[in-house]
Amino acid sequence: MALPVSLLVHDILLKLDLESLSAAACVSKILRSAAALALSSLPSLHLADFSPDDRTLDRILSACGGVTSLTVNCLRVNYRTLEGFLGSHIRELNLLCCSAMPPSALGSIGRKCPNLMVLVLEWAERGSYDEFTGNFHQMLSCCAYLESLCLKIRGVEGPEYAFSSEIWPKSIKVLKLQPALEDDVISLVKEIARNENWPEVIKFPSLPSICLLQSLSLHVRNISDKLVTTIAESMPCLLELELEDRPWKDPLPHGDLTNVGIQSLGSCDQLKSLSLSRNRQNCQTSFKRVNDMGIFLLSEGCKGLESVQFSGFSKVSDAGFASLLHSCKNLKNFEVRNSQSLSDLAFHDLAEAPCSLTELRILSCNLITSETVKKLAFSSKLEVLDLSGCRSIADSSFYSISSLKMLSTLDLAGADITDSGMSKLGQGSAPIQRLSLRGCRRVTDKGISQLVLSGGIVSKTLSSLDLGYMPYVSDKAAHAIATGGIAITELCIRSCFKVTDSSMEALARKGSLENGSRPIRRLDLVGCISLSVQSLQMLKKPLFRGLRWVGIGRTCLVDKGGSVLSEIYEERPWLTVCSGGCEMGCRDGWEYHGGS
Amino acid sequence: MATSRKVTLLSSDGESFEVEQSVAVESITIKDSIEEGSAGNPIPVPKVNSKILAKVIEYCKKHVESAKAEDRVDDEDLVAWDADFVKVDQATLFDLIRAANFLNIKSLLDLTCQTVADMIKGKTPEEKRKTFTIRNDFTPEEEEEVRRENQWAFE
């Protein structure tokens, strides 16, 4: 190329992603040394979209000595592999899906990384409660500059940890603890707020609060007024609040969230983001003691809200939700889940009010129809539209959807749409990248072909497609995707029982043709019962180049695959083959993979 | 506003180009030599031949004009214009990179380097060799070693 090396490294190679850089190293001697220089000056490493094995991770880490911010999907990683890489140079550490990390790792992270500013840990419950607490305290005492701490712990029984501590780093601005004991959380909130040795003066509103905490996220057993009012009173300068609970039974009146609690949030007048959810996993319950009045008072107090997420507010009607939409002029992100009363009426004024919405999610609200979608045609800034579970959405929505020029994510799972809607979408001007049609039983091969072979905008921008649980999706659709969906790298054909080996073959060759089509990187084949064990051979080199994750649960590939699976692992150790039936990337089941 | 001054640039193969000073100083190299007073008139631009210099001047003119324009909607058009500008053969593209580097025109350097980066992305090593006509100069042992280290990225 005859370019000066420093130009090559700093101006060209450093614009590349990690994989292109590593591949460039294999081209020639000059590129090998230039790539090595570029890799060693990368300041951050983001390995979240695949789960490396220990060997691969070790190779990557040894090449990237200059990294101070590290994000790794640790589904298949031993802490030992990471340990050697940690040190006082690490400022940010995001360890996701840690299915096999012992509690001692937490203490070790603290000791090795005293300059840590951001720590995110997704953890599968392991070891004893005391072990965890001891290590947690050690980590807190070592990391005096910690600004952002996020601990997500998942386990079989839904563990509860106590995070109370006397030593909270004074610099802490962002705190996310999932799950936590409610009583401990109340004392924790008071401890943090009191951290600056500023005693009861919090009662005097004229004095500025110097509580640094800006963002708080807590998952507790039961959200109560006491919890919410403690937070509102202790942290009036809060910018972001997320609370989720998962009660085992209907909460009693004195231990539940009511209009009083909601109203108290009105005193956090700088609040930009609010999320309140009641998870129905353990008990079919909701926030029964919050109604429109509470929401009116909230929307009066927190006019600056830019993001609102409400889940489980069964007594709030269109009037309540509409008051938020109209009062919060800067609202960008609006999400309502599981509301049986939210209907098109809440949105009917949307066309008149200037709309700054960029993300709208209305999940499992059966009264929402295409009428709401039509009102959205005026929200030309909309980037994300999620209407999954809204069964009354029909083809007529596509006239409006197709005109949304900034739309990149569209989720219509369970909607009542047909092939004719797909045709409209294929010809429209929405540059959609992520599309979910999960459970749209009336969409067939014909519709999918019209979507990806139309030559329109969508066929060029679509990168992630979810066709799960669609009984009329078969080989023809897979072939269309392999030839036409040039940018598609993530595909879910879960429970598409008509899909056969022929589809596997077509998808395996995608990306190796000269038409610029990108290869499939993540593939969900769970429940594709028509696949034969022969199709496993296609997971070997040189087919499915670049594949990172494949789900084969509930297929014969799991039972009969045996020796072939070992061969696949030997030649492609960086490929994660999930036999457990997890969703894409094991995002919902990583905590059960420990020790593999 | 002062009347636009013109300067003359002399390419390596002896051709002169008269341009507004505001356009010429998009190049920090030229700007510095004018300010230091060390530039003669015409200003010699060694290493950059007339074909490339003409293109560089075209780029600078377009960007100076767009910056002056009242109508900021031109941003999208400028991006499209830039995309067309770099639709050239590889040799010209690399010459433009070298020129932008020598003349220190950051936006042109970023644009041309990003174009090359986009050509490198997503390809296997063999495809990259083919695109840029690079010879594989590894010994078989070296090739085996470097492939083993990096195969996770493309296999």
CSV table of C-alpha atoms in Angstrom, one decimal, chain B:
chain,number,residue,atom,x,y,z
B,1,MET,CA,-15.5,41.2,4.4
B,2,ALA,CA,-12.1,41.7,2.8
B,3,THR,CA,-11.9,41.1,-0.9
B,4,SER,CA,-11.0,37.5,-1.6
B,5,ARG,CA,-7.4,37.1,-2.1
B,6,LYS,CA,-6.1,34.6,-4.5
B,7,VAL,CA,-3.1,32.4,-4.3
B,8,THR,CA,-1.5,30.2,-6.9
B,9,LEU,CA,-0.6,26.6,-6.2
B,10,LEU,CA,2.0,24.8,-8.3
B,11,SER,CA,1.7,21.0,-8.6
B,12,SER,CA,4.7,18.7,-8.7
B,13,ASP,CA,4.4,18.3,-12.5
B,14,GLY,CA,4.4,22.1,-13.1
B,15,GLU,CA,0.8,23.0,-13.4
B,16,SER,CA,-0.6,26.1,-11.7
B,17,PHE,CA,-3.9,26.4,-10.0
B,18,GLU,CA,-5.3,29.8,-8.9
B,19,VAL,CA,-7.6,29.5,-5.9
B,20,GLU,CA,-9.2,31.8,-3.3
B,21,GLN,CA,-7.1,32.0,-0.2
B,22,SER,CA,-10.0,30.9,1.9
B,23,VAL,CA,-10.0,27.6,0.0
B,24,ALA,CA,-6.3,27.2,0.0
B,25,VAL,CA,-6.1,27.5,3.8
B,26,GLU,CA,-8.3,24.5,4.3
B,27,SER,CA,-4.8,22.9,4.1
B,28,ILE,CA,-3.1,23.6,7.4
B,29,THR,CA,0.3,23.1,5.7
B,30,ILE,CA,-0.4,25.9,3.2
B,31,LYS,CA,-2.0,28.1,5.8
B,32,ASP,CA,1.1,27.8,8.0
B,33,SER,CA,3.4,28.6,5.2
B,34,ILE,CA,1.4,31.7,4.1
B,35,GLU,CA,1.3,33.0,7.7
B,36,GLU,CA,5.0,32.4,8.2
B,37,GLY,CA,5.5,34.3,5.0
B,38,SER,CA,7.8,31.6,3.7
B,39,ALA,CA,5.5,30.6,0.9
B,40,GLY,CA,6.5,32.1,-2.5
B,41,ASN,CA,4.0,32.9,-5.1
B,42,PRO,CA,3.1,30.5,-6.7
B,43,ILE,CA,3.2,28.1,-3.6
B,44,PRO,CA,4.9,24.9,-4.6
B,45,VAL,CA,3.1,21.7,-3.7
B,46,PRO,CA,5.7,18.9,-4.1
B,47,LYS,CA,4.6,15.3,-4.0
B,48,VAL,CA,1.1,16.1,-5.3
B,49,ASN,CA,0.5,15.9,-9.1
B,50,SER,CA,-1.9,18.0,-11.0
B,51,LYS,CA,-4.6,15.4,-11.3
B,52,ILE,CA,-4.7,14.9,-7.5
B,53,LEU,CA,-4.3,18.6,-6.7
B,54,ALA,CA,-7.2,19.4,-8.9
B,55,LYS,CA,-9.4,17.0,-7.0
B,56,VAL,CA,-8.2,18.3,-3.6
B,57,ILE,CA,-9.0,21.8,-4.7
B,58,GLU,CA,-12.4,20.7,-5.8
B,59,TYR,CA,-13.0,19.2,-2.4
B,60,CYS,CA,-11.9,22.2,-0.5
B,61,LYS,CA,-14.0,24.6,-2.6
B,62,LYS,CA,-17.1,22.6,-2.0
B,63,HIS,CA,-16.6,22.4,1.7
B,64,VAL,CA,-15.8,26.1,2.0
B,65,GLU,CA,-18.9,27.0,0.1
B,66,SER,CA,-21.1,24.7,2.2
B,67,ALA,CA,-19.8,26.2,5.4
B,68,LYS,CA,-20.8,29.7,4.1
B,69,ALA,CA,-24.2,28.6,3.0
B,70,GLU,CA,-27.2,30.0,5.0
B,71,ASP,CA,-29.2,26.8,4.5
B,72,ARG,CA,-28.0,24.1,6.9
B,73,VAL,CA,-30.1,21.5,5.2
B,74,ASP,CA,-27.1,21.1,2.9
B,75,ASP,CA,-25.6,18.7,5.4
B,76,GLU,CA,-27.3,15.7,3.8
B,77,ASP,CA,-26.3,16.9,0.3
B,78,LEU,CA,-22.7,17.4,1.4
B,79,VAL,CA,-22.6,13.8,2.7
B,80,ALA,CA,-23.9,12.6,-0.6
B,81,TRP,CA,-21.4,14.8,-2.5
B,82,ASP,CA,-18.6,13.4,-0.4
B,83,ALA,CA,-19.7,9.8,-1.1
B,84,ASP,CA,-19.6,10.5,-4.8
B,85,PHE,CA,-16.2,12.3,-4.5
B,86,VAL,CA,-14.5,9.1,-3.2
B,87,LYS,CA,-15.9,6.9,-6.0
B,88,VAL,CA,-12.5,6.7,-7.7
B,89,ASP,CA,-10.1,4.0,-8.5
B,90,GLN,CA,-7.9,2.7,-5.7
B,91,ALA,CA,-4.7,4.3,-6.9
B,92,THR,CA,-6.4,7.7,-6.9
B,93,LEU,CA,-7.9,7.1,-3.5
B,94,PHE,CA,-4.5,6.3,-2.0
B,95,ASP,CA,-2.9,9.3,-3.7
B,96,LEU,CA,-5.7,11.5,-2.2
B,97,ILE,CA,-4.9,10.0,1.2
B,98,ARG,CA,-1.2,10.9,0.8
B,99,ALA,CA,-2.1,14.4,-0.4
B,100,ALA,CA,-4.5,15.0,2.4
B,101,ASN,CA,-1.9,13.9,4.9
B,102,PHE,CA,0.9,16.0,3.4
B,103,LEU,CA,-1.4,19.1,3.1
B,104,ASN,CA,-2.9,18.4,6.5
B,105,ILE,CA,-6.6,18.6,5.5
B,106,LYS,CA,-8.2,16.7,8.3
B,107,SER,CA,-11.7,16.3,6.9
B,108,LEU,CA,-10.4,15.0,3.6
B,109,LEU,CA,-8.1,12.6,5.4
B,110,ASP,CA,-10.9,11.3,7.5
B,111,LEU,CA,-13.2,10.9,4.5
B,112,THR,CA,-10.7,9.0,2.4
B,113,CYS,CA,-9.4,6.8,5.3
B,114,GLN,CA,-12.9,5.9,6.3
B,115,THR,CA,-13.5,4.8,2.7
B,116,VAL,CA,-10.5,2.5,2.8
B,117,ALA,CA,-11.6,1.3,6.2
B,118,ASP,CA,-15.0,0.4,4.8
B,119,MET,CA,-13.3,-1.5,2.0
B,120,ILE,CA,-11.4,-3.6,4.6
B,121,LYS,CA,-14.3,-4.3,6.9
B,122,GLY,CA,-16.0,-7.7,7.0
B,123,LYS,CA,-13.7,-9.5,4.6
B,124,THR,CA,-11.6,-12.6,5.1
B,125,PRO,CA,-7.8,-12.1,4.8
B,126,GLU,CA,-7.9,-13.7,1.3
B,127,GLU,CA,-10.6,-11.2,0.2
B,128,LYS,CA,-8.6,-8.3,1.6
B,129,ARG,CA,-5.5,-9.4,-0.3
B,130,LYS,CA,-7.5,-9.6,-3.4
B,131,THR,CA,-9.2,-6.2,-3.0
B,132,PHE,CA,-5.9,-4.4,-2.4
B,133,THR,CA,-3.6,-6.6,-4.5
B,134,ILE,CA,-1.3,-7.4,-1.6
B,135,ARG,CA,1.2,-10.2,-1.8
B,136,ASN,CA,1.1,-12.8,0.9
B,137,ASP,CA,4.7,-12.6,2.2
B,138,PHE,CA,4.3,-14.9,5.2
B,139,THR,CA,6.3,-18.1,5.4
B,140,PRO,CA,4.0,-21.2,5.8
B,141,GLU,CA,4.9,-21.3,9.6
B,142,GLU,CA,4.2,-17.6,10.1
B,143,GLU,CA,1.0,-17.9,8.2
B,144,GLU,CA,-0.1,-20.8,10.3
B,145,GLU,CA,0.8,-19.0,13.5
B,146,VAL,CA,-1.0,-15.7,12.7
B,147,ARG,CA,-4.0,-17.6,11.5
B,148,ARG,CA,-4.3,-19.6,14.7
B,149,GLU,CA,-4.1,-16.4,16.7
B,150,ASN,CA,-6.8,-14.6,14.7
B,151,GLN,CA,-9.1,-17.2,13.1
B,152,TRP,CA,-11.8,-16.5,15.6
B,153,ALA,CA,-12.4,-13.2,13.8
B,154,PHE,CA,-13.3,-14.6,10.4
B,155,GLU,CA,-13.8,-18.3,10.5
